[in-house]
PDB file of C-alpha atoms and ligand atoms in Angstrom:
ATOM      1  CA  MET A   1      63.015  92.684  86.726  1.00  0.00           C
ATOM      2  CA  GLN A   2      66.315  93.266  87.097  1.00  0.00           C
ATOM      3  CA  VAL A   3      67.882  92.529  83.544  1.00  0.00           C
ATOM      4  CA  THR A   4      71.740  91.723  83.990  1.00  0.00           C
ATOM      5  CA  VAL A   5      73.022  91.314  80.079  1.00  0.00           C
ATOM      6  CA  PHE A   6      76.140  90.080  79.539  1.00  0.00           C
ATOM      7  CA  HIS A   7      78.827  89.932  77.028  1.00  0.00           C
ATOM      8  CA  ASP A   8      78.330  86.085  76.089  1.00  0.00           C
ATOM      9  CA  GLU A   9      77.874  82.611  77.827  1.00  0.00           C
ATOM     10  CA  ARG A  10      81.056  81.977  79.522  1.00  0.00           C
ATOM     11  CA  ILE A  11      81.018  85.709  81.897  1.00  0.00           C
ATOM     12  CA  LEU A  12      77.689  85.183  82.354  1.00  0.00           C
ATOM     13  CA  ALA A  13      78.220  81.090  83.743  1.00  0.00           C
ATOM     14  CA  ARG A  14      81.468  82.621  85.368  1.00  0.00           C
ATOM     15  CA  THR A  15      79.331  85.154  87.663  1.00  0.00           C
ATOM     16  CA  LEU A  16      76.731  83.049  88.579  1.00  0.00           C
ATOM     17  CA  ALA A  17      78.316  80.744  89.973  1.00  0.00           C
ATOM     18  CA  ALA A  18      80.631  83.248  91.774  1.00  0.00           C
ATOM     19  CA  HIS A  19      77.248  84.841  93.169  1.00  0.00           C
ATOM     20  CA  ILE A  20      75.636  81.183  94.240  1.00  0.00           C
ATOM     21  CA  ALA A  21      78.866  80.528  96.200  1.00  0.00           C
ATOM     22  CA  SER A  22      78.668  83.568  98.246  1.00  0.00           C
ATOM     23  CA  ALA A  23      74.566  83.310  98.541  1.00  0.00           C
ATOM     24  CA  LEU A  24      75.661  79.257 100.371  1.00  0.00           C
ATOM     25  CA  THR A  25      78.359  81.478 101.797  1.00  0.00           C
ATOM     26  CA  ALA A  26      76.283  83.390 103.548  1.00  0.00           C
ATOM     27  CA  LYS A  27      73.192  80.838 104.265  1.00  0.00           C
ATOM     28  CA  PRO A  28      75.232  77.332 103.869  1.00  0.00           C
ATOM     29  CA  ASP A  29      72.248  75.450 103.831  1.00  0.00           C
ATOM     30  CA  LEU A  30      70.438  77.662 100.840  1.00  0.00           C
ATOM     31  CA  VAL A  31      67.656  75.587  99.425  1.00  0.00           C
ATOM     32  CA  LEU A  32      67.934  76.070  96.097  1.00  0.00           C
ATOM     33  CA  GLY A  33      65.630  75.513  92.892  1.00  0.00           C
ATOM     34  CA  LEU A  34      67.703  73.933  89.284  1.00  0.00           C
ATOM     35  CA  PRO A  35      66.383  73.856  85.526  1.00  0.00           C
ATOM     36  CA  THR A  36      67.726  71.251  83.025  1.00  0.00           C
ATOM     37  CA  GLY A  37      68.451  71.990  79.576  1.00  0.00           C
ATOM     38  CA  ARG A  38      71.683  72.930  77.317  1.00  0.00           C
ATOM     39  CA  THR A  39      72.092  76.473  79.438  1.00  0.00           C
ATOM     40  CA  PRO A  40      72.826  75.837  82.906  1.00  0.00           C
ATOM     41  CA  ILE A  41      75.729  73.545  82.181  1.00  0.00           C
ATOM     42  CA  ARG A  42      77.748  76.364  82.197  1.00  0.00           C
ATOM     43  CA  LEU A  43      76.802  77.109  85.223  1.00  0.00           C
ATOM     44  CA  TYR A  44      77.071  73.989  86.351  1.00  0.00           C
ATOM     45  CA  HIS A  45      79.893  72.686  85.245  1.00  0.00           C
ATOM     46  CA  GLN A  46      81.675  76.199  86.353  1.00  0.00           C
ATOM     47  CA  LEU A  47      80.074  75.595  89.709  1.00  0.00           C
ATOM     48  CA  GLY A  48      82.169  72.131  89.449  1.00  0.00           C
ATOM     49  CA  ALA A  49      84.884  73.715  88.778  1.00  0.00           C
ATOM     50  CA  MET A  50      85.175  75.767  91.656  1.00  0.00           C
ATOM     51  CA  HIS A  51      83.600  72.755  94.609  1.00  0.00           C
ATOM     52  CA  ALA A  52      87.309  71.147  92.572  1.00  0.00           C
ATOM     53  CA  LYS A  53      89.690  74.220  93.651  1.00  0.00           C
ATOM     54  CA  GLY A  54      87.398  74.688  97.147  1.00  0.00           C
ATOM     55  CA  GLN A  55      86.150  77.853  96.122  1.00  0.00           C
ATOM     56  CA  VAL A  56      82.239  75.977  96.638  1.00  0.00           C
ATOM     57  CA  ASP A  57      80.306  74.120  99.921  1.00  0.00           C
ATOM     58  CA  PHE A  58      77.679  72.545  99.037  1.00  0.00           C
ATOM     59  CA  SER A  59      77.458  69.875 102.037  1.00  0.00           C
ATOM     60  CA  ARG A  60      75.040  71.871 104.373  1.00  0.00           C
ATOM     61  CA  ALA A  61      72.705  72.707 100.228  1.00  0.00           C
ATOM     62  CA  THR A  62      69.222  71.592  99.347  1.00  0.00           C
ATOM     63  CA  THR A  63      68.023  71.380  95.902  1.00  0.00           C
ATOM     64  CA  PHE A  64      64.612  71.027  94.432  1.00  0.00           C
ATOM     65  CA  ASN A  65      64.714  70.312  90.804  1.00  0.00           C
ATOM     66  CA  LEU A  66      61.977  71.807  88.435  1.00  0.00           C
ATOM     67  CA  ASP A  67      60.307  68.533  86.175  1.00  0.00           C
ATOM     68  CA  GLU A  68      61.009  65.279  85.060  1.00  0.00           C
ATOM     69  CA  PHE A  69      60.082  63.114  82.334  1.00  0.00           C
ATOM     70  CA  LEU A  70      56.809  60.680  84.011  1.00  0.00           C
ATOM     71  CA  GLY A  71      57.446  56.407  83.144  1.00  0.00           C
ATOM     72  CA  ILE A  72      61.145  56.383  83.117  1.00  0.00           C
ATOM     73  CA  PRO A  73      63.393  55.426  86.223  1.00  0.00           C
ATOM     74  CA  PRO A  74      65.752  57.976  87.909  1.00  0.00           C
ATOM     75  CA  GLY A  75      68.797  55.703  86.550  1.00  0.00           C
ATOM     76  CA  HIS A  76      67.465  56.403  82.775  1.00  0.00           C
ATOM     77  CA  PRO A  77      69.905  57.576  80.514  1.00  0.00           C
ATOM     78  CA  GLY A  78      67.226  60.117  79.470  1.00  0.00           C
ATOM     79  CA  SER A  79      66.499  61.655  82.621  1.00  0.00           C
ATOM     80  CA  TYR A  80      66.879  64.892  84.269  1.00  0.00           C
ATOM     81  CA  ARG A  81      68.353  63.051  87.611  1.00  0.00           C
ATOM     82  CA  ALA A  82      71.046  61.155  85.618  1.00  0.00           C
ATOM     83  CA  PHE A  83      71.033  64.700  83.407  1.00  0.00           C
ATOM     84  CA  MET A  84      72.081  66.454  86.829  1.00  0.00           C
ATOM     85  CA  GLN A  85      74.216  63.777  88.037  1.00  0.00           C
ATOM     86  CA  GLU A  86      76.128  64.484  85.110  1.00  0.00           C
ATOM     87  CA  HIS A  87      76.345  67.724  84.401  1.00  0.00           C
ATOM     88  CA  LEU A  88      76.062  68.837  88.893  1.00  0.00           C
ATOM     89  CA  PHE A  89      75.434  66.729  91.269  1.00  0.00           C
ATOM     90  CA  SER A  90      78.829  63.686  90.050  1.00  0.00           C
ATOM     91  CA  ARG A  91      81.294  67.496  90.334  1.00  0.00           C
ATOM     92  CA  ILE A  92      80.142  68.643  93.410  1.00  0.00           C
ATOM     93  CA  ASN A  93      79.571  67.497  97.034  1.00  0.00           C
ATOM     94  CA  ILE A  94      76.425  67.293  97.610  1.00  0.00           C
ATOM     95  CA  PRO A  95      74.861  65.003  99.688  1.00  0.00           C
ATOM     96  CA  ALA A  96      72.380  62.204  98.147  1.00  0.00           C
ATOM     97  CA  GLU A  97      69.765  62.826 100.678  1.00  0.00           C
ATOM     98  CA  ARG A  98      69.186  66.427 100.046  1.00  0.00           C
ATOM     99  CA  ILE A  99      68.893  65.881  96.299  1.00  0.00           C
ATOM    100  CA  ASN A 100      65.764  66.101  94.903  1.00  0.00           C
ATOM    101  CA  VAL A 101      63.669  65.627  91.908  1.00  0.00           C
ATOM    102  CA  LEU A 102      60.352  64.901  91.358  1.00  0.00           C
ATOM    103  CA  ASN A 103      60.519  60.321  90.644  1.00  0.00           C
ATOM    104  CA  GLY A 104      59.269  59.780  87.071  1.00  0.00           C
ATOM    105  CA  ALA A 105      58.797  55.839  88.200  1.00  0.00           C
ATOM    106  CA  ALA A 106      56.271  56.860  90.710  1.00  0.00           C
ATOM    107  CA  THR A 107      53.433  54.217  90.203  1.00  0.00           C
ATOM    108  CA  ASP A 108      50.975  57.109  91.927  1.00  0.00           C
ATOM    109  CA  PRO A 109      52.127  60.516  90.092  1.00  0.00           C
ATOM    110  CA  ARG A 110      49.566  62.483  92.201  1.00  0.00           C
ATOM    111  CA  ALA A 111      50.886  61.625  94.779  1.00  0.00           C
ATOM    112  CA  GLU A 112      54.122  62.475  94.611  1.00  0.00           C
ATOM    113  CA  CYS A 113      53.121  66.056  93.052  1.00  0.00           C
ATOM    114  CA  ALA A 114      52.054  65.841  96.240  1.00  0.00           C
ATOM    115  CA  ARG A 115      55.282  64.612  98.625  1.00  0.00           C
ATOM    116  CA  TYR A 116      57.725  66.769  95.967  1.00  0.00           C
ATOM    117  CA  GLU A 117      55.594  70.115  97.485  1.00  0.00           C
ATOM    118  CA  SER A 118      55.266  68.823 101.028  1.00  0.00           C
ATOM    119  CA  ALA A 119      59.463  67.964 101.074  1.00  0.00           C
ATOM    120  CA  ILE A 120      59.837  71.885  99.156  1.00  0.00           C
ATOM    121  CA  ALA A 121      57.640  73.181 102.375  1.00  0.00           C
ATOM    122  CA  ALA A 122      59.399  70.165 105.037  1.00  0.00           C
ATOM    123  CA  ALA A 123      62.723  72.362 103.744  1.00  0.00           C
ATOM    124  CA  GLY A 124      61.625  75.442 104.685  1.00  0.00           C
ATOM    125  CA  GLY A 125      60.941  76.627 101.179  1.00  0.00           C
ATOM    126  CA  ILE A 126      62.686  77.523  98.192  1.00  0.00           C
ATOM    127  CA  ASP A 127      65.644  80.496  98.384  1.00  0.00           C
ATOM    128  CA  VAL A 128      66.723  80.552  95.304  1.00  0.00           C
ATOM    129  CA  GLN A 129      64.862  79.020  91.987  1.00  0.00           C
ATOM    130  CA  ILE A 130      66.929  79.386  88.918  1.00  0.00           C
ATOM    131  CA  LEU A 131      65.365  79.066  85.560  1.00  0.00           C
ATOM    132  CA  GLY A 132      65.664  78.655  81.963  1.00  0.00           C
ATOM    133  CA  ILE A 133      62.888  79.748  79.526  1.00  0.00           C
ATOM    134  CA  GLY A 134      62.123  77.809  76.534  1.00  0.00           C
ATOM    135  CA  THR A 135      61.535  80.015  73.280  1.00  0.00           C
ATOM    136  CA  ASN A 136      57.672  79.851  73.878  1.00  0.00           C
ATOM    137  CA  GLY A 137      57.523  80.767  77.234  1.00  0.00           C
ATOM    138  CA  HIS A 138      57.455  77.274  79.116  1.00  0.00           C
ATOM    139  CA  ILE A 139      59.233  77.636  82.597  1.00  0.00           C
ATOM    140  CA  GLY A 140      59.699  74.109  84.223  1.00  0.00           C
ATOM    141  CA  PHE A 141      56.804  72.257  81.826  1.00  0.00           C
ATOM    142  CA  ASN A 142      54.444  75.507  82.344  1.00  0.00           C
ATOM    143  CA  GLU A 143      53.773  74.946  78.651  1.00  0.00           C
ATOM    144  CA  PRO A 144      51.057  78.017  77.276  1.00  0.00           C
ATOM    145  CA  ALA A 145      47.667  77.246  77.696  1.00  0.00           C
ATOM    146  CA  ARG A 146      44.524  78.920  78.200  1.00  0.00           C
ATOM    147  CA  GLU A 147      45.078  77.864  81.970  1.00  0.00           C
ATOM    148  CA  LEU A 148      48.358  76.746  83.441  1.00  0.00           C
ATOM    149  CA  VAL A 149      48.197  74.636  87.141  1.00  0.00           C
ATOM    150  CA  GLY A 150      49.549  76.428  90.301  1.00  0.00           C
ATOM    151  CA  ALA A 151      50.548  73.610  92.420  1.00  0.00           C
ATOM    152  CA  THR A 152      53.459  70.404  91.386  1.00  0.00           C
ATOM    153  CA  HIS A 153      51.745  68.391  88.634  1.00  0.00           C
ATOM    154  CA  ARG A 154      51.571  65.859  85.925  1.00  0.00           C
ATOM    155  CA  VAL A 155      51.781  67.632  82.526  1.00  0.00           C
ATOM    156  CA  GLU A 156      50.753  65.968  78.815  1.00  0.00           C
ATOM    157  CA  LEU A 157      54.321  67.580  76.597  1.00  0.00           C
ATOM    158  CA  LYS A 158      54.198  69.560  73.488  1.00  0.00           C
ATOM    159  CA  THR A 159      55.453  67.984  70.786  1.00  0.00           C
ATOM    160  CA  SER A 160      58.028  70.806  69.965  1.00  0.00           C
ATOM    161  CA  THR A 161      58.913  70.104  73.815  1.00  0.00           C
ATOM    162  CA  ARG A 162      59.631  66.677  73.155  1.00  0.00           C
ATOM    163  CA  ARG A 163      61.702  67.146  70.072  1.00  0.00           C
ATOM    164  CA  SER A 164      64.476  69.823  71.935  1.00  0.00           C
ATOM    165  CA  ASN A 165      64.861  66.811  74.162  1.00  0.00           C
ATOM    166  CA  ALA A 166      65.130  64.535  71.207  1.00  0.00           C
ATOM    167  CA  ALA A 167      68.964  65.072  72.260  1.00  0.00           C
ATOM    168  CA  LEU A 168      68.908  62.744  75.786  1.00  0.00           C
ATOM    169  CA  PHE A 169      66.516  59.945  73.572  1.00  0.00           C
ATOM    170  CA  GLY A 170      69.163  58.895  71.224  1.00  0.00           C
ATOM    171  CA  GLY A 171      67.937  61.867  69.558  1.00  0.00           C
ATOM    172  CA  ASP A 172      65.067  60.257  68.512  1.00  0.00           C
ATOM    173  CA  ALA A 173      61.742  62.279  69.432  1.00  0.00           C
ATOM    174  CA  ASN A 174      59.432  59.151  69.814  1.00  0.00           C
ATOM    175  CA  ALA A 175      61.468  57.924  72.450  1.00  0.00           C
ATOM    176  CA  VAL A 176      61.021  60.743  74.799  1.00  0.00           C
ATOM    177  CA  PRO A 177      57.521  60.527  76.726  1.00  0.00           C
ATOM    178  CA  ARG A 178      55.245  62.336  76.694  1.00  0.00           C
ATOM    179  CA  GLU A 179      54.119  63.000  80.182  1.00  0.00           C
ATOM    180  CA  ALA A 180      56.464  64.358  82.264  1.00  0.00           C
ATOM    181  CA  LEU A 181      55.606  66.466  86.525  1.00  0.00           C
ATOM    182  CA  SER A 182      57.033  69.421  87.057  1.00  0.00           C
ATOM    183  CA  MET A 183      56.952  72.250  90.070  1.00  0.00           C
ATOM    184  CA  GLY A 184      53.743  74.552  88.806  1.00  0.00           C
ATOM    185  CA  MET A 185      53.306  78.003  88.207  1.00  0.00           C
ATOM    186  CA  ALA A 186      52.781  78.290  92.360  1.00  0.00           C
ATOM    187  CA  THR A 187      55.650  76.247  93.587  1.00  0.00           C
ATOM    188  CA  ILE A 188      58.189  78.639  91.272  1.00  0.00           C
ATOM    189  CA  LEU A 189      57.314  82.162  91.713  1.00  0.00           C
ATOM    190  CA  LYS A 190      57.174  81.180  95.676  1.00  0.00           C
ATOM    191  CA  GLY A 191      60.545  81.108  95.640  1.00  0.00           C
ATOM    192  CA  ARG A 192      61.991  83.719  97.213  1.00  0.00           C
ATOM    193  CA  ARG A 193      64.650  84.691  94.881  1.00  0.00           C
ATOM    194  CA  ILE A 194      64.801  83.591  90.663  1.00  0.00           C
ATOM    195  CA  VAL A 195      67.412  84.189  88.376  1.00  0.00           C
ATOM    196  CA  MET A 196      66.051  83.061  85.006  1.00  0.00           C
ATOM    197  CA  ILE A 197      69.515  82.554  82.595  1.00  0.00           C
ATOM    198  CA  ALA A 198      69.173  82.620  78.833  1.00  0.00           C
ATOM    199  CA  THR A 199      70.998  82.726  75.914  1.00  0.00           C
ATOM    200  CA  GLY A 200      71.206  82.877  72.222  1.00  0.00           C
ATOM    201  CA  LYS A 201      68.982  84.309  69.323  1.00  0.00           C
ATOM    202  CA  SER A 202      66.686  82.542  69.767  1.00  0.00           C
ATOM    203  CA  LYS A 203      65.842  83.386  73.049  1.00  0.00           C
ATOM    204  CA  ALA A 204      64.956  87.107  72.262  1.00  0.00           C
ATOM    205  CA  GLY A 205      62.057  87.131  70.939  1.00  0.00           C
ATOM    206  CA  CYS A 206      60.565  86.022  73.969  1.00  0.00           C
ATOM    207  CA  ILE A 207      62.422  87.626  76.741  1.00  0.00           C
ATOM    208  CA  GLU A 208      61.435  90.642  75.556  1.00  0.00           C
ATOM    209  CA  ARG A 209      58.133  90.005  75.251  1.00  0.00           C
ATOM    210  CA  VAL A 210      58.499  88.868  78.989  1.00  0.00           C
ATOM    211  CA  VAL A 211      59.837  92.117  80.137  1.00  0.00           C
ATOM    212  CA  ASN A 212      57.815  94.115  78.246  1.00  0.00           C
ATOM    213  CA  GLY A 213      54.449  92.421  77.150  1.00  0.00           C
ATOM    214  CA  SER A 214      51.203  91.661  79.803  1.00  0.00           C
ATOM    215  CA  ILE A 215      51.323  89.777  81.760  1.00  0.00           C
ATOM    216  CA  THR A 216      49.137  86.141  79.277  1.00  0.00           C
ATOM    217  CA  THR A 217      48.776  82.016  79.919  1.00  0.00           C
ATOM    218  CA  LYS A 218      49.916  82.045  77.045  1.00  0.00           C
ATOM    219  CA  LEU A 219      53.499  83.278  78.216  1.00  0.00           C
ATOM    220  CA  PRO A 220      54.174  81.406  81.484  1.00  0.00           C
ATOM    221  CA  ALA A 221      57.517  84.007  82.275  1.00  0.00           C
ATOM    222  CA  SER A 222      55.481  86.646  81.804  1.00  0.00           C
ATOM    223  CA  PHE A 223      53.795  85.805  85.399  1.00  0.00           C
ATOM    224  CA  LEU A 224      58.039  86.305  86.488  1.00  0.00           C
ATOM    225  CA  GLN A 225      56.606  90.543  85.998  1.00  0.00           C
ATOM    226  CA  LEU A 226      54.007  89.527  89.919  1.00  0.00           C
ATOM    227  CA  HIS A 227      57.342  88.387  91.257  1.00  0.00           C
ATOM    228  CA  ARG A 228      59.339  91.060  93.550  1.00  0.00           C
ATOM    229  CA  ASP A 229      63.007  89.557  93.623  1.00  0.00           C
ATOM    230  CA  VAL A 230      63.575  88.507  90.172  1.00  0.00           C
ATOM    231  CA  GLU A 231      66.117  88.486  87.870  1.00  0.00           C
ATOM    232  CA  LEU A 232      66.676  88.035  84.621  1.00  0.00           C
ATOM    233  CA  VAL A 233      70.299  87.174  84.027  1.00  0.00           C
ATOM    234  CA  LEU A 234      71.172  87.476  79.818  1.00  0.00           C
ATOM    235  CA  ASP A 235      73.680  87.133  77.178  1.00  0.00           C
ATOM    236  CA  GLU A 236      73.985  90.103  74.390  1.00  0.00           C
ATOM    237  CA  ALA A 237      71.879  87.633  72.197  1.00  0.00           C
ATOM    238  CA  ALA A 238      69.156  86.956  73.990  1.00  0.00           C
ATOM    239  CA  ALA A 239      69.240  90.933  75.307  1.00  0.00           C
ATOM    240  CA  ALA A 240      69.592  91.916  71.616  1.00  0.00           C
ATOM    241  CA  ALA A 241      65.153  92.799  71.354  1.00  0.00           C
ATOM    242  CA  ILE A 242      65.672  94.437  74.632  1.00  0.00           C
ATOM    243  CA  SER A 243      68.572  96.255  73.718  1.00  0.00           C
ATOM    244  CA  ALA A 244      67.440  97.421  70.434  1.00  0.00           C
ATOM    245  CA  ALA A 245      64.443  99.336  71.174  1.00  0.00           C
ATOM    246  CA  PRO A 246      63.921  99.869  74.894  1.00  0.00           C
ATOM    247  CA  PRO A 247      60.813 100.881  75.715  1.00  0.00           C
ATOM    248  CA  ALA A 248      60.323 103.492  78.238  1.00  0.00           C
ATOM    249  CA  GLY A 249      62.632 103.063  81.326  1.00  0.00           C
ATOM    250  CA  ALA A 250      63.741  99.369  79.943  1.00  0.00           C
ATOM    251  CA  LYS A 251      67.301 100.715  79.353  1.00  0.00           C
ATOM    252  CA  ALA A 252      67.892 101.774  82.895  1.00  0.00           C
ATOM    253  CA  LEU A 253      67.657  98.323  83.760  1.00  0.00           C
ATOM    254  CA  ILE A 254      70.161  96.837  81.567  1.00  0.00           C
ATOM    255  CA  HIS A 255      73.790  96.730  83.681  1.00  0.00           C
ATOM    256  CA  GLU A 256      75.775  97.980  81.141  1.00  0.00           C
ATOM    257  CA  ASP A 257      78.547  96.868  83.880  1.00  0.00           C
ATOM    258  CA  SER A 258      78.319  93.929  83.460  1.00  0.00           C
ATOM    259  CA  LYS A 259      79.202  93.736  79.821  1.00  0.00           C
ATOM    260  CA  HIS A 260      83.014  93.432  80.301  1.00  0.00           C
ATOM    261  CA  SER A 261      85.015  91.678  77.281  1.00  0.00           C
ATOM    262  CA  ASN A 262      87.219  89.831  79.161  1.00  0.00           C
TER     263      ASN A 262
HETATM  264  P1  LIG B 301      67.566  75.350  76.728  1.00  0.00           P
HETATM  265  O1  LIG B 301      65.757  75.101  77.595  1.00  0.00           O
HETATM  266  O2  LIG B 301      68.254  75.616  78.453  1.00  0.00           O
HETATM  267  O3  LIG B 301      67.570  73.621  76.786  1.00  0.00           O
HETATM  268  O4  LIG B 301      67.251  76.429  75.817  1.00  0.00           O
HETATM  269  C1  LIG B 301      64.990  75.467  78.224  1.00  0.00           C
HETATM  270  C2  LIG B 301      63.819  74.900  78.562  1.00  0.00           C
HETATM  271  O5  LIG B 301      63.525  74.819  77.231  1.00  0.00           O
HETATM  272  O6  LIG B 301      63.282  75.589  79.479  1.00  0.00           O
END
């Protein structure tokens, strides 16, 4: 697991956006897995700004979002589809038919999950899976549990997760759907390269466990340790627990040269 620490969120977003632009230059038909949440917003806006300057081209790219609320249509303002439209898709030149988000209004959720798995396979699999992480270690809507599900599936959301999504529903946690559809752990881990972003001190504890702890279903992101090509992209606040008390070998993983101050 490679760990890269940036001085702040702004530099992190700029650097990661530049890497994505380079990846698209090298492979214009890149297949990207994308997260929602507060964490990737700066990255998405930066990609939009680069597109406006002609610095990144999504015309042949394909995207697959990690998850979506169940029971609301794609046009609902609280949907992750709407979030993505606002923060990324309206700002870049990706053709609508290359955007893939689970349909929260599907009449047969099981069939919708199977369709999504087939669509990912038909696209040739995900080249770069970008992830955020919940403070409880969830990735997508794969919450800590005794067992984790491999494939894209229907999930019941935890109260804490509904609360943290309340802003999308006018601040009312009760208005947040009780269920969602999410890529599973295997869907995520099949991504050829995984880049997990974490920023802010609220993420420091779980990042320390992801890097140094054991692999456990109680911390879904710990399964990233099994993947051959994972990069954790952190700001200094999220890296605080691994920087302050580096276990044997961990300090060498931290790219000191990524710490700019401009
Ligand atoms: P956040 O959410 O980016 O809003 O912190 C991350 C997540 O829950 O996956």
